[in-house]
XYZ file of C-alpha atoms in Angstrom:
139
model
C 124.739 -103.524 78.425
C 127.829 -102.714 76.359
C 126.985 -101.305 72.919
C 127.015 -103.861 70.133
C 126.550 -106.803 72.487
C 123.558 -109.099 72.048
C 122.098 -112.541 72.490
C 121.391 -114.611 69.406
C 118.918 -117.462 69.772
C 119.182 -120.138 67.112
C 116.351 -122.657 66.988
C 116.559 -126.114 65.467
C 112.874 -125.878 64.594
C 110.127 -123.240 64.452
C 108.159 -125.460 66.828
C 110.660 -124.530 69.586
C 109.820 -120.800 69.418
C 106.938 -120.870 71.972
C 109.149 -122.669 74.507
C 111.529 -119.690 74.604
C 108.905 -116.950 75.124
C 109.987 -116.482 78.782
C 113.528 -115.764 77.547
C 112.241 -113.173 75.085
C 110.299 -111.528 77.912
C 113.456 -111.455 80.045
C 115.398 -109.784 77.220
C 112.653 -107.163 76.755
C 112.402 -106.439 80.485
C 116.174 -106.024 80.803
C 116.843 -104.094 77.595
C 119.029 -106.805 76.081
C 119.515 -106.723 72.324
C 118.294 -109.999 70.896
C 118.088 -111.678 67.517
C 116.528 -114.995 66.480
C 117.107 -117.427 63.633
C 115.859 -120.914 62.749
C 118.322 -123.415 61.264
C 118.150 -127.163 61.654
C 121.550 -128.808 62.042
C 120.052 -131.798 60.229
C 117.911 -130.242 57.498
C 119.584 -126.826 56.957
C 123.263 -127.500 57.717
C 124.720 -125.537 54.758
C 122.548 -122.504 55.602
C 123.449 -122.770 59.300
C 127.167 -122.905 58.528
C 126.846 -119.922 56.188
C 124.988 -117.965 58.897
C 127.684 -118.783 61.459
C 130.460 -117.951 58.986
C 128.900 -114.572 58.283
C 128.552 -113.984 62.014
C 132.252 -114.759 62.516
C 133.274 -112.431 59.666
C 131.122 -109.620 61.074
C 133.094 -109.517 64.310
C 129.857 -109.123 66.265
C 130.035 -109.843 69.971
C 127.239 -112.081 71.177
C 126.271 -115.054 73.256
C 124.402 -117.752 71.358
C 121.518 -119.761 72.778
C 121.214 -122.942 70.699
C 117.728 -124.377 71.292
C 117.000 -127.957 70.249
C 115.149 -131.067 71.265
C 115.484 -134.788 70.601
C 119.020 -135.480 69.309
C 119.909 -131.793 69.840
C 122.711 -131.651 67.288
C 122.386 -127.868 66.955
C 124.320 -126.755 70.077
C 127.333 -128.905 69.223
C 127.390 -127.865 65.576
C 127.168 -124.195 66.555
C 129.890 -124.527 69.223
C 132.175 -126.360 66.790
C 131.596 -123.825 64.004
C 132.110 -120.444 65.659
C 134.156 -118.788 68.393
C 131.280 -117.179 70.313
C 130.092 -118.638 73.628
C 127.244 -121.122 73.168
C 124.640 -122.196 75.696
C 122.716 -125.306 74.729
C 119.040 -125.192 75.656
C 117.360 -128.614 75.672
C 113.680 -128.668 74.774
C 111.383 -131.145 76.526
C 109.629 -133.450 74.117
C 109.792 -136.768 72.350
C 109.717 -140.182 73.995
C 112.385 -139.217 76.572
C 110.829 -135.801 77.345
C 114.047 -133.965 76.523
C 116.516 -136.124 78.441
C 118.058 -137.162 75.104
C 118.541 -133.488 74.200
C 120.111 -132.703 77.577
C 122.522 -135.619 77.279
C 123.413 -134.740 73.683
C 124.452 -131.263 74.844
C 126.194 -132.378 78.041
C 128.188 -135.138 76.329
C 129.830 -133.109 73.570
C 133.415 -134.184 72.909
C 136.531 -132.305 73.982
C 137.233 -129.247 71.884
C 133.535 -128.447 71.444
C 132.852 -126.027 74.308
C 129.161 -125.645 75.010
C 127.416 -124.870 78.283
C 123.988 -126.274 79.055
C 121.052 -125.326 81.193
C 118.736 -127.816 82.856
C 115.543 -129.362 81.653
C 112.525 -127.828 83.365
C 109.955 -125.068 82.911
C 112.397 -122.327 84.018
C 115.047 -123.407 81.499
C 114.375 -120.510 79.059
C 114.789 -117.868 81.775
C 117.908 -119.558 83.158
C 119.426 -119.540 79.661
C 118.556 -115.850 79.218
C 119.996 -114.942 82.616
C 123.179 -116.920 81.942
C 123.673 -115.162 78.593
C 123.026 -111.802 80.280
C 125.670 -112.515 82.934
C 128.216 -113.398 80.257
C 127.481 -110.157 78.404
C 127.930 -108.105 81.574
C 131.545 -109.298 81.767
C 132.277 -107.022 78.801
C 130.968 -103.962 80.633
């Protein structure tokens, strides 16, 4: 892994942390630098935008995993607010079992570039592997 490169996982809610444990395990097993933060695009928007602004100013190189369920506003807000690559990670839950989150990520408008992984039990590992592959391009 190139020095200074990392994956940043931003959660829309603390309740999403257990869902991403397989991704954390993947990062540990593969020696990938990783950082986590919790910011709701709905309840903590000013703090989220400040975090992203500070990240932009720092010049850090990272891939962001934006993890959210239900309306899943987080991935789009993150992708629209910073220049780093963003992978939206839909969380199963709610009355539509995550389909609403998947569609919210997949249907972002033009000019808001955000990738998405699927909606199944291997989603966290797929997101981690995808981020890892992006980081290896800098090697």
